[in-house]
GROMACS .gro file of C-alpha atoms in nm:
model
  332
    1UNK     CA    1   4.166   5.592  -1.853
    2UNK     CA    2   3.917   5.444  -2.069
    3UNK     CA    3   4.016   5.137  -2.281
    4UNK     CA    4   3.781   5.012  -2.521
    5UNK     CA    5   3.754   4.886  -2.921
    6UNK     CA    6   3.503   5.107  -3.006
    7UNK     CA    7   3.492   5.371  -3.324
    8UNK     CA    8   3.319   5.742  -3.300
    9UNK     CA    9   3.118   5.731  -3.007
   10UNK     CA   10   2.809   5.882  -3.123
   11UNK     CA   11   2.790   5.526  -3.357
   12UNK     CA   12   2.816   5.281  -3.052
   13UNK     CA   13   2.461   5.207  -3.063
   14UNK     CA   14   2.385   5.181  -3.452
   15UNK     CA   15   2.700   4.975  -3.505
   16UNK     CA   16   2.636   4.735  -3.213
   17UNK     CA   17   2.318   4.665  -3.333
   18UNK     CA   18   2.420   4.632  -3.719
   19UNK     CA   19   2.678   4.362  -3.570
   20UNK     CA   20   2.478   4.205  -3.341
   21UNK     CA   21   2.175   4.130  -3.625
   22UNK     CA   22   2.433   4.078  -3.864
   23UNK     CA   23   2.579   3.743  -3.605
   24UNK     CA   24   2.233   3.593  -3.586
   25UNK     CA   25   2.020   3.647  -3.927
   26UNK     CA   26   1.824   3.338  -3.853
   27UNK     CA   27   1.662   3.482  -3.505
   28UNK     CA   28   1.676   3.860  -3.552
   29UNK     CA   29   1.683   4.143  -3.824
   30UNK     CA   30   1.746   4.530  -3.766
   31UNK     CA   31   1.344   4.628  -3.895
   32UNK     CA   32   1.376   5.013  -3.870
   33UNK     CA   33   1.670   5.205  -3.660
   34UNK     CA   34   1.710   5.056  -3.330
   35UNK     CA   35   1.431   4.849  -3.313
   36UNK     CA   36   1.504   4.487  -3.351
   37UNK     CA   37   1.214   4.206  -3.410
   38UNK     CA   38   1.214   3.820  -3.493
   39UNK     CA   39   1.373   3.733  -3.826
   40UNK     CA   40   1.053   3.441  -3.799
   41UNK     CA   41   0.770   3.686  -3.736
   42UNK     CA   42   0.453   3.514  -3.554
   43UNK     CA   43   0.102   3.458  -3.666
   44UNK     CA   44  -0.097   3.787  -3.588
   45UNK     CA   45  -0.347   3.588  -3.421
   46UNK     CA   46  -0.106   3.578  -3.115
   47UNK     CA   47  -0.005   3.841  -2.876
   48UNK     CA   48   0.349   4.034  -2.929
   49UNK     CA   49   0.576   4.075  -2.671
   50UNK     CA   50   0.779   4.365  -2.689
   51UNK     CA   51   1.068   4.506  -2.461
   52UNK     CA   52   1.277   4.843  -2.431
   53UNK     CA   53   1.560   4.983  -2.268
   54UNK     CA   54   1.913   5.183  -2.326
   55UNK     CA   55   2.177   5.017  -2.521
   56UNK     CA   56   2.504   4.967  -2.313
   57UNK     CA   57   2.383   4.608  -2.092
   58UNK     CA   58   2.422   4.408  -2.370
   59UNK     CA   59   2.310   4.166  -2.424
   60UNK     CA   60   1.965   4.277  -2.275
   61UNK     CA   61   1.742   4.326  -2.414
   62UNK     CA   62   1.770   4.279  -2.785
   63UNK     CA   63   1.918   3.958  -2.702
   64UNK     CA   64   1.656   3.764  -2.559
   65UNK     CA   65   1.410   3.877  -2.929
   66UNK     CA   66   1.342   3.520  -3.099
   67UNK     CA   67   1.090   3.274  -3.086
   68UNK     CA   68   0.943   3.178  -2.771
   69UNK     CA   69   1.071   3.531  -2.617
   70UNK     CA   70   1.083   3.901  -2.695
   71UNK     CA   71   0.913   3.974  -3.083
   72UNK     CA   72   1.078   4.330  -3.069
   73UNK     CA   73   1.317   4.580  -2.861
   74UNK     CA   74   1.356   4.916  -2.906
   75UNK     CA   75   1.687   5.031  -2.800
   76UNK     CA   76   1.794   5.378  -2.678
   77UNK     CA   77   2.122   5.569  -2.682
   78UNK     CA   78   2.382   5.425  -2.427
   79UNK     CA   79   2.253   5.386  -2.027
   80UNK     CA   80   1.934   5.641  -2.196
   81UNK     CA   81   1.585   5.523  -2.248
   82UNK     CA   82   1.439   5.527  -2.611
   83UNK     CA   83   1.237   5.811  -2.692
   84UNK     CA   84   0.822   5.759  -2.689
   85UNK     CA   85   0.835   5.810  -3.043
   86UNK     CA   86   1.026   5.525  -3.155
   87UNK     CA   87   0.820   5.322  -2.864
   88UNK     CA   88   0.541   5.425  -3.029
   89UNK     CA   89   0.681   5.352  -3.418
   90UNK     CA   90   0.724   4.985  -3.238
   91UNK     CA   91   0.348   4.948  -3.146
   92UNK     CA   92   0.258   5.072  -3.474
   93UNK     CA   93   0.474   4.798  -3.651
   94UNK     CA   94   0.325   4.510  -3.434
   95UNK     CA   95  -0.061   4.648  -3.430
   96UNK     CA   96  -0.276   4.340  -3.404
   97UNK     CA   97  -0.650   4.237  -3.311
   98UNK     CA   98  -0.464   4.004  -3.075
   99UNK     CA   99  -0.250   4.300  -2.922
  100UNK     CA  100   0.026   4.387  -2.756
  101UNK     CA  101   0.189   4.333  -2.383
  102UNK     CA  102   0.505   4.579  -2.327
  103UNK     CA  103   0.714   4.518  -2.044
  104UNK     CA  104   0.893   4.806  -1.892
  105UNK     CA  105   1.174   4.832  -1.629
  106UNK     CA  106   1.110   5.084  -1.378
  107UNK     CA  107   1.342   5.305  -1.449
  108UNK     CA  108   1.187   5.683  -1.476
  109UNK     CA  109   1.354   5.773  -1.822
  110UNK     CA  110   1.219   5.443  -1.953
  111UNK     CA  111   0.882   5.448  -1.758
  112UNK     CA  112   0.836   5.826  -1.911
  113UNK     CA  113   0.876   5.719  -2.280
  114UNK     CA  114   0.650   5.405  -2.227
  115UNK     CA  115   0.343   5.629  -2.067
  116UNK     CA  116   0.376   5.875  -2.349
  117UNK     CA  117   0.402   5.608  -2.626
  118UNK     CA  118   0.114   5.411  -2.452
  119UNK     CA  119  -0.093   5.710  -2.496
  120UNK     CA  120  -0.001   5.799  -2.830
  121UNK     CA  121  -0.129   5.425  -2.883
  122UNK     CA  122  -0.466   5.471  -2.755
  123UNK     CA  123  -0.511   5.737  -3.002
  124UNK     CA  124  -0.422   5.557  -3.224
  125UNK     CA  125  -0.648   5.218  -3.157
  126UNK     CA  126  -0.361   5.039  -3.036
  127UNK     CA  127  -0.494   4.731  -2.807
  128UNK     CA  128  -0.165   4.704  -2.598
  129UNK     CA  129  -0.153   4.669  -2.206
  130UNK     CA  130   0.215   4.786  -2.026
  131UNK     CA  131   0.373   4.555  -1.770
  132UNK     CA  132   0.636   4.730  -1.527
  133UNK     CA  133   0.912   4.497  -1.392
  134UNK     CA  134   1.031   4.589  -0.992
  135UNK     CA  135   1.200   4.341  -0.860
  136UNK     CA  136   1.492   4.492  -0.717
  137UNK     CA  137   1.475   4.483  -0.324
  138UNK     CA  138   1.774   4.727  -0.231
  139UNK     CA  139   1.541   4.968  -0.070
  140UNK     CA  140   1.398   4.720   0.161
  141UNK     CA  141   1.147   4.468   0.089
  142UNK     CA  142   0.843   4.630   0.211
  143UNK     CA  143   0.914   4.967  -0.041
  144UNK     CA  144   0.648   5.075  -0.274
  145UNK     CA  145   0.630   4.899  -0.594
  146UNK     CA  146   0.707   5.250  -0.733
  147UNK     CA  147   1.023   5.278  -0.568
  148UNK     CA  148   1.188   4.965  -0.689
  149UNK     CA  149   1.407   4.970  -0.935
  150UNK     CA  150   1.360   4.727  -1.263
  151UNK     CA  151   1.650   4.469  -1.321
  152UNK     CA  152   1.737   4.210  -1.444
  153UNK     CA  153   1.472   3.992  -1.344
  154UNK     CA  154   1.296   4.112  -1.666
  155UNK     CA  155   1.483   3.793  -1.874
  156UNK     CA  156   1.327   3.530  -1.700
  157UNK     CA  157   0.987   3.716  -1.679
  158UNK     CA  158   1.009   3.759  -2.103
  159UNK     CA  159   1.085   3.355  -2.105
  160UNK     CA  160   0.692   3.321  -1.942
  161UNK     CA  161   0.591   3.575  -2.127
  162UNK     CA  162   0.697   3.494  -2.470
  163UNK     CA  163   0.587   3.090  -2.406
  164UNK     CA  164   0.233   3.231  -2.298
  165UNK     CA  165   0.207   3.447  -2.604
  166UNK     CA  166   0.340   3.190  -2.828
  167UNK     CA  167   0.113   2.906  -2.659
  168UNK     CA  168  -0.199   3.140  -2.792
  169UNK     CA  169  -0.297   3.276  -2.473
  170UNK     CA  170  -0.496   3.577  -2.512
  171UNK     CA  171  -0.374   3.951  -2.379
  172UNK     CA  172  -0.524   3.977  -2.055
  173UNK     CA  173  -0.428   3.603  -2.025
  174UNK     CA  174  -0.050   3.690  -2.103
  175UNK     CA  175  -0.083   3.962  -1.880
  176UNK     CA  176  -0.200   3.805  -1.572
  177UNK     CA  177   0.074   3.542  -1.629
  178UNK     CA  178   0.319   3.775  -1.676
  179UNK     CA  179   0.252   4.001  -1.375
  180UNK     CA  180   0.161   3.710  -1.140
  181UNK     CA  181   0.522   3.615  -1.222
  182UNK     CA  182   0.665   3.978  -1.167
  183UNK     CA  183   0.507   3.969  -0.817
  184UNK     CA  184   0.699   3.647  -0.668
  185UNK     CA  185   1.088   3.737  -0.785
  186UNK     CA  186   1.304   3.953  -0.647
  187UNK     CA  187   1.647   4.087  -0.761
  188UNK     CA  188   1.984   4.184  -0.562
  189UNK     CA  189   2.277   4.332  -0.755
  190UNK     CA  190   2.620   4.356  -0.558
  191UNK     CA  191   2.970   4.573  -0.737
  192UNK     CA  192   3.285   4.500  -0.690
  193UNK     CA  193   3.454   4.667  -0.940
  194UNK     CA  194   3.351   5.041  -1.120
  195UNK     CA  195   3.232   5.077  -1.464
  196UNK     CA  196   3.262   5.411  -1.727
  197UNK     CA  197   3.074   5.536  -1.972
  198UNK     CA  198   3.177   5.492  -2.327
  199UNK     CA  199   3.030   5.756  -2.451
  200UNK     CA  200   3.222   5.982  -2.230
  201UNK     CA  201   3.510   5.784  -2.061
  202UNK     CA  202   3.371   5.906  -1.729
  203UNK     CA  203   3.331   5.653  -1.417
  204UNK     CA  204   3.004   5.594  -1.276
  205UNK     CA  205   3.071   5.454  -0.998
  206UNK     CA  206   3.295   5.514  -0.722
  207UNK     CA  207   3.468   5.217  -0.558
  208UNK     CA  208   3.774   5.112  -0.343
  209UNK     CA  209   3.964   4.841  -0.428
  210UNK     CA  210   3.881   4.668  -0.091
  211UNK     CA  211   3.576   4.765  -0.136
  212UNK     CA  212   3.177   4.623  -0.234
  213UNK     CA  213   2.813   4.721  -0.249
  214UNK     CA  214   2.542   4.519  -0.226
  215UNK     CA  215   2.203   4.703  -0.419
  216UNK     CA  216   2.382   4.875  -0.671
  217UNK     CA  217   2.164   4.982  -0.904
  218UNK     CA  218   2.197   4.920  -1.297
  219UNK     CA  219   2.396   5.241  -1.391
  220UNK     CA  220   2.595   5.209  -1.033
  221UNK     CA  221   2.312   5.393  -0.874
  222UNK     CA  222   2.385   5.389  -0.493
  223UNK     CA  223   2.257   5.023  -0.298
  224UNK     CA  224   2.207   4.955   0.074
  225UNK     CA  225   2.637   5.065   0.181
  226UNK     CA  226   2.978   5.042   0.079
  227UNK     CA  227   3.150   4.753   0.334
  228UNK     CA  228   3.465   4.549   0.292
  229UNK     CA  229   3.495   4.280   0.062
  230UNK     CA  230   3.347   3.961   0.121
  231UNK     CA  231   3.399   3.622   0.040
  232UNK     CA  232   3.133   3.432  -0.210
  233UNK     CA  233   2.994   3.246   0.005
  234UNK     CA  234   2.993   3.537   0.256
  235UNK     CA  235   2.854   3.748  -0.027
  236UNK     CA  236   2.576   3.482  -0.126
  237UNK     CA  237   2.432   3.423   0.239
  238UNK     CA  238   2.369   3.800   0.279
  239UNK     CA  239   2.218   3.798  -0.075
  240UNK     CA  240   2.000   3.494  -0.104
  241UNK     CA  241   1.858   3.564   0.287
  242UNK     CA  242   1.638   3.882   0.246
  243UNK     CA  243   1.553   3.702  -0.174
  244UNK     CA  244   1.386   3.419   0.029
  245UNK     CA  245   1.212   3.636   0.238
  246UNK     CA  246   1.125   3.904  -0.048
  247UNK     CA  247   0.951   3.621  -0.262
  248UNK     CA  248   0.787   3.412   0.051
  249UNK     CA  249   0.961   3.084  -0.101
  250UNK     CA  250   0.908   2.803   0.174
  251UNK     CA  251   0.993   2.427   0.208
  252UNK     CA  252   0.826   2.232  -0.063
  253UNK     CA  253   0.816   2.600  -0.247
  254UNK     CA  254   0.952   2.567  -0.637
  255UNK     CA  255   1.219   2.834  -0.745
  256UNK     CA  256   1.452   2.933  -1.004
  257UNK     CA  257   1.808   3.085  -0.940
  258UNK     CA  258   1.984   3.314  -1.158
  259UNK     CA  259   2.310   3.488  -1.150
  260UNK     CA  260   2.345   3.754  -1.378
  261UNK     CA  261   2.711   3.877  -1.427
  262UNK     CA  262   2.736   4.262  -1.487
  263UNK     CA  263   3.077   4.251  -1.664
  264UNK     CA  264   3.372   4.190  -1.594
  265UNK     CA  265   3.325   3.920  -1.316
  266UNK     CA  266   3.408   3.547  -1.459
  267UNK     CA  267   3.217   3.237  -1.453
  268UNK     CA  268   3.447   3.122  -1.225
  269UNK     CA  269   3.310   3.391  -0.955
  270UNK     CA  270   2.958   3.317  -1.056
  271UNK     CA  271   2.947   2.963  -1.028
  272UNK     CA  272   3.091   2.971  -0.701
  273UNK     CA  273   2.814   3.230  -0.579
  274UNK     CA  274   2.543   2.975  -0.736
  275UNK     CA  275   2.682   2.667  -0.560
  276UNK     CA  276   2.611   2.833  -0.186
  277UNK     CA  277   2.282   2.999  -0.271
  278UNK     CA  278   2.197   2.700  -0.427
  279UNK     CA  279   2.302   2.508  -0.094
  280UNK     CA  280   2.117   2.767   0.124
  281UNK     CA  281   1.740   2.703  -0.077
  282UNK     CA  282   1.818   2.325  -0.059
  283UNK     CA  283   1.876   2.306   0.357
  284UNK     CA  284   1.544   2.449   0.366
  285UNK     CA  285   1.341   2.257   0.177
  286UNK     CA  286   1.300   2.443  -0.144
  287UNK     CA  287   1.303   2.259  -0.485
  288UNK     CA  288   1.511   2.421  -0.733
  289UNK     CA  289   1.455   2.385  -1.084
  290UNK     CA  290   1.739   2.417  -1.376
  291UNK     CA  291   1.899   2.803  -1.319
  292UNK     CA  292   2.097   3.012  -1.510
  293UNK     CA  293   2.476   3.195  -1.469
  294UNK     CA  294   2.523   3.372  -1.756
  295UNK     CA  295   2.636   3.785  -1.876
  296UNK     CA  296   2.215   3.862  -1.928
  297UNK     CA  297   2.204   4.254  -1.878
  298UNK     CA  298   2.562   4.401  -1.825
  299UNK     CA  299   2.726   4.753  -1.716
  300UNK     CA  300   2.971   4.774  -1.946
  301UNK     CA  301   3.296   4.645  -1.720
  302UNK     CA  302   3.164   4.663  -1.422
  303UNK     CA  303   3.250   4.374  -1.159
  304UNK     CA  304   3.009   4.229  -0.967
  305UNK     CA  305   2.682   4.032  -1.005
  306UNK     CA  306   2.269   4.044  -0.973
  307UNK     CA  307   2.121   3.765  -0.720
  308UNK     CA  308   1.747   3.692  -0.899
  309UNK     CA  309   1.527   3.468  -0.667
  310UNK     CA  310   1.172   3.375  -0.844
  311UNK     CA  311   0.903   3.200  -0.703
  312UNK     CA  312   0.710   2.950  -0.962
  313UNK     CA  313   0.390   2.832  -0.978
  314UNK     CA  314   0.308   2.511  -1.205
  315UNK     CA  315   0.277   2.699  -1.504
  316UNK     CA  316   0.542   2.898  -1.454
  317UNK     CA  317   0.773   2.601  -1.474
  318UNK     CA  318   0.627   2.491  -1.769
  319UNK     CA  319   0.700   2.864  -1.967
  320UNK     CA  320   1.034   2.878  -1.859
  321UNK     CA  321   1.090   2.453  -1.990
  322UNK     CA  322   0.878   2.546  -2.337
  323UNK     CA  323   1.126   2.605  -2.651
  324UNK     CA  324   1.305   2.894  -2.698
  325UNK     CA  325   1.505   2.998  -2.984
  326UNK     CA  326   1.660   3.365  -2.874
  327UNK     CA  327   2.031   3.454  -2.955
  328UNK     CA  328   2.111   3.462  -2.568
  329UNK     CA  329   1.862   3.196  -2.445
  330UNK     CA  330   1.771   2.882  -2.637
  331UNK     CA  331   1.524   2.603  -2.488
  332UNK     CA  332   1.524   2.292  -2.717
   0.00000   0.00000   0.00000
């Protein structure tokens, strides 16, 4: 049985976002329905970065709008992707000579609305250029980019993006930053516990109490097996092995670790899966620089955790040390 504080479900997403813009008037404001920009907007003479994706992981993504990050999300109905018109109502808003970089999680509801809104935008004069996140290594490491699944290694990647765009770099220059970025992390999600939907009280996900999977996918899509479960440290070995070897990371190799809690597992956990990941990189040589265990993009209360391994080049570091000033991530 579903137990949650929540009203009449068809206002979950309108009322989230009314609180959520309401808690942070200084960063963020509610523009039109569901789309959610910078309460400081930038000069138009910089590129915008804007993100999308179903409501339901909070607080991805319209946490991580402010400066130095996201300038807009447009949100979508619970675990759905936003419709291409109210993509496309987005790219309209933030129209600019200096144009536009949309990142996209490849999911296929999400991918469909962003190709139809990115066409409607051509038509329309648009300059914007779509970046599609696929970091998630579940179906082996050597599967087609168009096969991966999108998760949440798209917080980190809108940290470098937003610092490029706010630094003044031009489009294809926030791009190429961007997507070099994309190409050297890699994502592992593990469950522990199931989630529902609370729209619909129904489970979406189907596990035993002894039970785990490691590649779970960001509704509780099926991963690489169900097995017994582990211990953390057990758990992070068999996570962080295949995220070294996904992103090429080597001794004198700079990297960033992130846990990202889906839920309903505690610091506690998390900080205990860090430490021996963190232990792992270190035996071999590879600096580490300051990481993050935090609740970033959630499945309602689902247990478990995402594993995200990314590779940095020099400039990367310096995006992801250059102010930040998002509700859910703030670099001072």
């Amino acid at each position: 049985m579903m137990k949650k504080l929540i009203n009449q479900p068809e206002d979950l997403t309108p009322e989230l976002l009314e609180g959520y813009c309401l808690a942070y008037p200084n960063k963020v404001k509610l523009e039109k329905e569901k789309i959610v920009v910078r309460a400081n907007p930038k000069p138009e003479d910089q590129v915008a970065v804007i993100s999308m994706g179903g409501a339901g992981h909070e607080p991805a993504v319209s946490g991580f709008v402010g400066d130095g990050m996201l300038d807009a999300s447009v949100v979508g109905d619970i675990f759905a992707a936003p419709g291409a018109p109210k993509v496309f109502e987005a790219l309209q808003m933030f129209k600019r000579d200096a144009g536009i970089l949309l990142v996209v999680l490849n999911h296929a509801g999400d991918v469909m609305s962003a190709n139809m809104a990115m066409q409607l935008a051509e038509r329309a004069g648009i300059k914007v250029k779509m970046l599609l996140t696929h970091e998630d290594i579940s179906a082996g490491i050597d599967t087609p980019i168009e096969d991966k699944r999108g998760l949440a290694g798209c917080i980190p990647l809108y940290k470098v993006a937003g610092a490029a765009a706010d630094g003044g770099k031009s489009l294809d220059e926030v791009y190429e930053i961007a997507e070099r970025f994309n190409g050297q992390m890699a994502t592992l999600a593990v469950a522990v516990t199931n989630c529902t939907h609370p729209q619909t009280g129904q489970a979406i996900s189907n596990l035993a109490d002894d039970e785990m999977e490691i590649g779970m996918g960001q509704h509780g899509e099926a991963g690489g097996g169900i097995s017994k479960i582990l211990t953390a440290d057990e758990t992070a070995e068999r996570m962080i092995t295949p995220l070294i070897e996904a992103t090429g990371a080597t001794s004198g190799d700079t990297v960033q670790l992130i846990i990202n809690g889906v839920g309903s597992s505690t610091l506690m956990e998390m900080n205990i899966v860090y430490r021996k990941a963190y232990q792992i990189l270190d035996a071999r040589g590879i600096k580490i620089v300051p990481g993050l265990i935090d609740n970033l993009l959630t499945v309602q209360e689902m247990g478990g955790f995402q594993m995200i391994l990314c590779k940095l080049d020099p400039d990367h570091v310096g995006y992801l040390a250059a102010p930040a000033n998002a509700p859910y991530w703030t670099v001072q």
